[in-house]
Every structure is written in C-alpha cells, then in structure tokens.
Coordinates of C-alpha atoms in Angstrom, one line a residue:
X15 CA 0.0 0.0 0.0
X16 CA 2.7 2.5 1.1
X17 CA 4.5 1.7 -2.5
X18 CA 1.4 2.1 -4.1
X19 CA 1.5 5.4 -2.4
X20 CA 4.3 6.3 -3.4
X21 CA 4.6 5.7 -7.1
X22 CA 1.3 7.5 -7.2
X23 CA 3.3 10.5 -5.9
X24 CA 5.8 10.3 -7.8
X25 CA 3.8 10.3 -11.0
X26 CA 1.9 13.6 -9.8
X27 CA 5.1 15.1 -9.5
X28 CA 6.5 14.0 -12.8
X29 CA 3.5 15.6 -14.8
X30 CA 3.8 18.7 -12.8
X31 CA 7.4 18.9 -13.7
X32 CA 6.2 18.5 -17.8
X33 CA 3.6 20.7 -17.6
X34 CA 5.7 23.1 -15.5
X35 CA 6.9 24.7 -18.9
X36 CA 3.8 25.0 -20.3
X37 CA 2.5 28.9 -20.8
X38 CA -1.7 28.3 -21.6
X39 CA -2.4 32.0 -23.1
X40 CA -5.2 33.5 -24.4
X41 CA -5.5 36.4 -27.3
X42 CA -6.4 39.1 -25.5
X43 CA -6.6 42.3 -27.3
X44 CA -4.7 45.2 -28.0
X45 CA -3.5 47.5 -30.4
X46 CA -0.1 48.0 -31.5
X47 CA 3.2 45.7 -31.3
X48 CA 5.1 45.7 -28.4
X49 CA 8.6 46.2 -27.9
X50 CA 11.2 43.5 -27.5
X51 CA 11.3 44.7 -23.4
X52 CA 7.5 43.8 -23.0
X53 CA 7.7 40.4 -24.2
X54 CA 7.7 37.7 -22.1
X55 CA 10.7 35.8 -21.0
X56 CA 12.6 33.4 -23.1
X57 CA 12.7 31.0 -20.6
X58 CA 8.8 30.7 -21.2
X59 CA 7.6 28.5 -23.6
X60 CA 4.9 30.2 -25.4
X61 CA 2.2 28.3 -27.6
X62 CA -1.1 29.6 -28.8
X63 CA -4.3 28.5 -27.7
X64 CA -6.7 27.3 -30.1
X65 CA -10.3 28.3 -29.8
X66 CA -13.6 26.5 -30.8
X67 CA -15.2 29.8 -31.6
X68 CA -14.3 32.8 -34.1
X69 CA -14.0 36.5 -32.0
X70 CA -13.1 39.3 -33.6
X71 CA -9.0 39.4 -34.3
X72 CA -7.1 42.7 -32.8
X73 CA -5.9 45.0 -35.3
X74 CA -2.0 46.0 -35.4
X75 CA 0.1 48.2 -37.6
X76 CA 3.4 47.1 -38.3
X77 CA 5.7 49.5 -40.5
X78 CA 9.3 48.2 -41.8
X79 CA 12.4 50.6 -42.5
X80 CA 15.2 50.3 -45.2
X81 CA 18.8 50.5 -44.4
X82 CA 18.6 54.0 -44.9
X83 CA 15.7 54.0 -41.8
X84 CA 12.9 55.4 -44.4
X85 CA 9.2 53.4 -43.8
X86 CA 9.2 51.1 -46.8
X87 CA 6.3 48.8 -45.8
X88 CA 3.3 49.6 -43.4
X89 CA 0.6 47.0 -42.5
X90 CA -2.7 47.5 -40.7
X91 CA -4.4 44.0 -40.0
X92 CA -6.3 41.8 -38.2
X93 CA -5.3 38.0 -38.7
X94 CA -7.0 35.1 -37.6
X95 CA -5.7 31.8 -37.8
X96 CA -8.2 29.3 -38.6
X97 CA -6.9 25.1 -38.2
X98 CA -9.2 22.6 -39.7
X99 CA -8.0 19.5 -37.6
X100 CA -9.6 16.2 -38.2
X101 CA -13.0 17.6 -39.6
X102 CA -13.2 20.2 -36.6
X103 CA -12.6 23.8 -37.0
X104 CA -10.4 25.7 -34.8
X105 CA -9.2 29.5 -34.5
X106 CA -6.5 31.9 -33.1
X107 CA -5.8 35.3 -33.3
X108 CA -2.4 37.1 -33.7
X109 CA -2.0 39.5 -30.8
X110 CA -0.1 42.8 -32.3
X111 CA 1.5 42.8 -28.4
X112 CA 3.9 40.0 -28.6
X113 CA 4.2 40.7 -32.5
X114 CA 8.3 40.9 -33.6
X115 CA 8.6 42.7 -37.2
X116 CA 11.2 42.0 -39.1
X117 CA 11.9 42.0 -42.9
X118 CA 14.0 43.6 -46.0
X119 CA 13.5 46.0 -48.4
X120 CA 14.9 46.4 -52.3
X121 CA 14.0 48.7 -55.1
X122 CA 11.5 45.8 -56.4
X123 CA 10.6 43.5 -53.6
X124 CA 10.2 43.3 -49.7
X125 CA 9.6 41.1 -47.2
X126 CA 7.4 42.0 -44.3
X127 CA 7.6 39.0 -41.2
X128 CA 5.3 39.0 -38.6
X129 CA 6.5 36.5 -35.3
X130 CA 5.5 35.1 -32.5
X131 CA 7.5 34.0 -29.1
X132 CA 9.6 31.1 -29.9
X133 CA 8.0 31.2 -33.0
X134 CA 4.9 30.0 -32.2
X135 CA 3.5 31.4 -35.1
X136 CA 4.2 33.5 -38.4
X137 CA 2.4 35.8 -41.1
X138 CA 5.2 36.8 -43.9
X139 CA 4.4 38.8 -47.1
X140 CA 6.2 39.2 -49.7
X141 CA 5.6 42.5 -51.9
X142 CA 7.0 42.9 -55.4
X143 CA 7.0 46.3 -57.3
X144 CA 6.1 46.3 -61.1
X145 CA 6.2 49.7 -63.4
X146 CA 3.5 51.8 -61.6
X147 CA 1.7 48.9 -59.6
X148 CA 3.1 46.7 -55.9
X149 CA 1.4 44.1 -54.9
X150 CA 1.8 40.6 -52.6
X151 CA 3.7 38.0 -54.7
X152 CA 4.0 35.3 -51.7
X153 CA 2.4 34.7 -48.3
X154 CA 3.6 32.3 -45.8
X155 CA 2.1 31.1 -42.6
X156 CA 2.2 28.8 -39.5
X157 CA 1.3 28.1 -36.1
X158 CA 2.3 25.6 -33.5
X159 CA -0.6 25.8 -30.7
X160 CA -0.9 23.8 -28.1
X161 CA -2.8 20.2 -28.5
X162 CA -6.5 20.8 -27.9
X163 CA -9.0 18.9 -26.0
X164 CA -11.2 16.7 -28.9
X165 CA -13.0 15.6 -26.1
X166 CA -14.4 19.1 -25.1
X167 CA -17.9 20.8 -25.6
X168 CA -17.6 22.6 -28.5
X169 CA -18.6 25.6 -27.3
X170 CA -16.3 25.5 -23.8
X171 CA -12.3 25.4 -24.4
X172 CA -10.2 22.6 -22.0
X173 CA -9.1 25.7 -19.7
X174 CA -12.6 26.4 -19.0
X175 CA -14.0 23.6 -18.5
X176 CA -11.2 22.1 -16.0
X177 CA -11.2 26.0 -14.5
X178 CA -13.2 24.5 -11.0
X179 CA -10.9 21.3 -10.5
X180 CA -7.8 21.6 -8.3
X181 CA -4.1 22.2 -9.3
X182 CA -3.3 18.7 -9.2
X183 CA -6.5 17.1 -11.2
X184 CA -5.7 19.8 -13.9
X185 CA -2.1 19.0 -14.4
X186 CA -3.4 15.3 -14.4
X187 CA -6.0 15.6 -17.3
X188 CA -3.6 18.5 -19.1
X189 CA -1.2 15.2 -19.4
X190 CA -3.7 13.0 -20.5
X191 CA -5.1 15.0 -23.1
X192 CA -1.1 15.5 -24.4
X193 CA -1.4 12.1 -24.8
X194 CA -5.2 10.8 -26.1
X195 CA -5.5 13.1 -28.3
X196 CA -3.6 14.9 -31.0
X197 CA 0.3 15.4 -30.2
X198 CA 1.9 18.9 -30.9
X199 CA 1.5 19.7 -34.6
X200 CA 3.0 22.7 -36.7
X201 CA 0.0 23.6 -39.2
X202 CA 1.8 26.0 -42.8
X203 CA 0.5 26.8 -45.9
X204 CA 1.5 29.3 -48.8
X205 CA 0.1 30.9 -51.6
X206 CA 2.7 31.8 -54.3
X207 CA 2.8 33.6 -57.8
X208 CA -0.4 35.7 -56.7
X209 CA -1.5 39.3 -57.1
X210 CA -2.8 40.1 -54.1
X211 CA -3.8 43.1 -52.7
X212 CA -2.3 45.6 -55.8
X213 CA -2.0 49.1 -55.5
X214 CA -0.3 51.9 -57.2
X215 CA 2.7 53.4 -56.1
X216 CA 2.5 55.6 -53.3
X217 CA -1.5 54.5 -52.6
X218 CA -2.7 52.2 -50.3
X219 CA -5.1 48.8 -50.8
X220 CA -7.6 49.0 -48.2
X221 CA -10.3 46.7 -46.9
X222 CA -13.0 46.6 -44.6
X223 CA -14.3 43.0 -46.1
X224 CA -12.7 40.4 -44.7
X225 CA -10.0 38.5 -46.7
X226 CA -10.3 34.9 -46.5
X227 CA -6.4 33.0 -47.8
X228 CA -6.7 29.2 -47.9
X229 CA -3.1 28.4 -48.1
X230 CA -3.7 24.6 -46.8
X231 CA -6.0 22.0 -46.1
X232 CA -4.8 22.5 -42.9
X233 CA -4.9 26.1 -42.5
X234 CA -6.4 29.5 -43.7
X235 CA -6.0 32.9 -42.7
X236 CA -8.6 35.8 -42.7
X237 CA -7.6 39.1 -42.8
X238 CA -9.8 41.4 -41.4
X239 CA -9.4 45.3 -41.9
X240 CA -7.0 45.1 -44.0
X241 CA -4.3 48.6 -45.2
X242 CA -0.9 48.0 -46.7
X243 CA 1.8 50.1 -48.6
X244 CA 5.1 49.4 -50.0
X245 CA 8.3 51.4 -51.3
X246 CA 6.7 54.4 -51.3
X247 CA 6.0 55.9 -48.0
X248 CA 6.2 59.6 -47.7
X249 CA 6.7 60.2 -44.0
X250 CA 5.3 56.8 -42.9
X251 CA 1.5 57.9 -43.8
X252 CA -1.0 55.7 -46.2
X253 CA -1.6 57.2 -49.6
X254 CA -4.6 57.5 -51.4
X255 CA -6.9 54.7 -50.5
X256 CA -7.2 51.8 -53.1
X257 CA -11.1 50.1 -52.3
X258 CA -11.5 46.5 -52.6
X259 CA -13.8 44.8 -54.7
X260 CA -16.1 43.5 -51.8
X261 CA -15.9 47.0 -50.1
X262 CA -16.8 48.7 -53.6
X263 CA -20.2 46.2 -53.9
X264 CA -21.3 46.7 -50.3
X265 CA -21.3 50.3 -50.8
X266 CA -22.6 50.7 -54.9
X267 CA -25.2 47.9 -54.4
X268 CA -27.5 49.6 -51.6
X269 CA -26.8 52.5 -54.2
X270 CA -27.8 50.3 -57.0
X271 CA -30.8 48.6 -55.5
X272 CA -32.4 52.1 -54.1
X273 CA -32.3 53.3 -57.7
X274 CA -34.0 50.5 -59.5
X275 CA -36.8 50.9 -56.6
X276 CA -37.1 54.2 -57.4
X277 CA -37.2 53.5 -60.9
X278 CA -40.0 50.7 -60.5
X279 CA -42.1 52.9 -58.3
X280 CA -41.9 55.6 -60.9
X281 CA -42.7 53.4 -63.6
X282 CA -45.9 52.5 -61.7
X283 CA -47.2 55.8 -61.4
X284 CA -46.6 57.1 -64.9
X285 CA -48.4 54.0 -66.1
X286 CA -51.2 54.9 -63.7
X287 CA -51.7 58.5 -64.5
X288 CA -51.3 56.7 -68.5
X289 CA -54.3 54.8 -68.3
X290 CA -56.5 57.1 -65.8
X291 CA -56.1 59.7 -68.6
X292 CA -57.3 57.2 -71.2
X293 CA -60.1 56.7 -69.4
X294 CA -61.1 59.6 -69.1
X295 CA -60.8 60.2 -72.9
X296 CA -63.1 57.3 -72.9
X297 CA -66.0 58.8 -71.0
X298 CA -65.4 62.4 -72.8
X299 CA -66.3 60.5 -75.9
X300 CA -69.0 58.8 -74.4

C-alpha cells in the first residue's frame, strides 16, 4: 500500500514537472506591437491557444524601414488563424503585443515577417514592385498551438472547463489529453505567384471586407481590416486609398438597388396616370 502510495506520488510530480513549462495563453486584445522589453521571458515556452469559436482578431500596424531608416512597408491587420484539424474547425488570433517585425526592403521587392515568441506562429508577405503597380507575390504562414482537447464541448475550451478542479486534477487531465489526443503539430501553408492586394505606387489597398487565404487544407488565414503600402512611404502615412472589390459592392449595391426601386415605383405611377387619362378620354367621348 505505502509503495502504491508512493509511485502515485511520484507520478503527480512527474506531470507537474512537464507541464511546468507550459505557458496556456489567451489572445487578448490590444492594439499596437510591443517592444522586444515587453515580451515575455525566453525561458517561457509560449504556444497559442486554439479556440472553438471565431472572436473578432485585434488590429496592429506594423511599418518596416530600409537600411537608410525610411518606412518602406506599413501593415494595418487583423489576422486570424483558422486550423481545420480532423473535420473540426479551430481559431486563433495574432495579438499585435507579442508581435516581432522584421523584414527587407529592395528597389523591387520586400519582405514584411510577422513572429510570434519562440515562433509559435508566423504571417510573412512578400511585396514585389512592377512599373507603376506593388502588390503581394507570396504569403507564408504557421502556427504551432498547443494540443487541444477533442473531447471538449464545442462551445467551452479545456481551460474552461477544468477551470473549477484543483491544481493537481488539472495537471493530471492537461497530461492525458497531451497524450489521447492529437500530439503537438506545426499547421503552414503558402500561396505563391499571386496578385494580391495591388495598388499603385504611393497608394494604399484598403479593406474593410474580410480577406479569406486558404493556403492549406490545414490552414487558412482571414484578414480582417485590412491597409498595406510598399516602397513608397512619404513620412510613414497611407496614400490614397485603393477600395477593394467587396468594399466597392457593399457600398454601390445599396446604391444600385435604391435606384431600380425608385425607378420601378416611378414606372408605376406614370403607367397609372397613363391609363387614368385614357379613361377619361373614354368617357369624354361617351
């Protein structure tokens, strides 16, 4: 019994030693990156948390500077990762505070890296410049989150739902989980030789609509609002707004639709008035 005891013990205090490392976080929001000082330690492990449910993503701006320390790229966006993991849909937000930019910038291309602690997870986007036009060429994402619960209610994540049980049955079930269901897991994706998001030099693309990439099976990434400029940046500020194709419908097509009621309810009374004066021709006659 006292071995028994013992071993049991023991175990408890190996998981607490795994899970010791772990850092469970979720994506609260905020609004612009922070600076290397404000994020957290490197002795930390840091792994997103995946969600069951979609909430709206925070919204960062991110601007990169040439060797010269002009503002060649600028980047207003909210990203949400979405993981499609054995027929079950998962999501994560990037939080702009723990956010590390990095990139390069040429004459006719730059790279603009978005990274999480211990790089946990990754936006990049690759501009190109051509004649009078830039646009994104490339975009390349992952994210290595922490293994989910399969078994949870699809509404509730594990943290909530274990929130009321003591230290000890968490760490318990937290190992258990690690092991029943699915082990850590990296989740990429690219899209490459695209178009995206064009512009003319010194303007801005801009859009409200969100931007859905699928750059998996795995893995897709909405962007949503969504500003960007490359190469040319006078003074850091957005040029002339470009308007997106779904931003451009949402606001001509109430536009649209108003006039052809208009028209239809005009129609109607001209071809009223039409035929009320034709009878009365009639009985005139008469």
């Amino acid at each position: 019994m006292m071995q028994r005891g013992q071993t049991g013990g023991w175990f408890l205090f190996f998981l607490a030693a795994v899970i010791s490392g772990v850092h469970l976080q979720g994506d609260d929001r905020s609004i612009q990156p922070a600076s290397d000082s404000e994020l957290p330690s490197e002795a930390q492990i840091y792994q997103p948390v995946l969600k069951p449910f979609e909430s709206v993503p925070p919204i960062g701006t991110y601007m990169l500077k040439n060797l010269v320390g002009k503002p060649c790229v600028k980047a207003t966006i909210g990203a949400e990762y979405i993981v499609i993991e054995k027929k079950k849909t998962w999501y994560f937000n990037l939080d702009p505070s723990r956010v590390r930019t990095s990139g390069y910038c040429d004459k006719e291309a730059a790279v603009l890296s978005l990274t999480l602690p211990d790089n946990a997870a990754s936006l990049q986007f690759t501009f190109r410049k051509e004649e009078s036009i830039f646009y994104i060429d490339k975009l390349t994402a992952h994210v290595s989150p922490l293994p989910v619960c399969q078994g949870c209610a699809s509404k509730t994540t594990w943290r909530e739902k274990n929130k009321n049980k003591n230290l000890r049955t968490q760490l318990m079930l937290l190992s258990l989980s690690y092991i029943l269901f699915f082990p850590d897991k990296t989740y990429s994706g690219s899209l490459a030789d695209e178009k995206l998001f064009a512009a003319g030099n010194g303007q801005s693309f801009k859009c409200q609509s969100e931007q859905l990439l699928w750059t998996s099976s795995e893995l897709r990434i909405k962007l949503v609002p969504l500003q960007m400029q490359a190469f040319t940046l006078p003074i850091g500020q957005y040029g002339i707004e470009v308007e997106c194709w779904p931003d451009f419908n949402k606001r001509v097509f109430p536009i649209i639709a108003g006039a052809t009621v208009v028209g239809l309810i005009l129609m109607a009374v001209l071809t009223f008035l039409f035929i009320r004066d034709r009878h009365r021709e009639g009985y005139e006659r008469l």
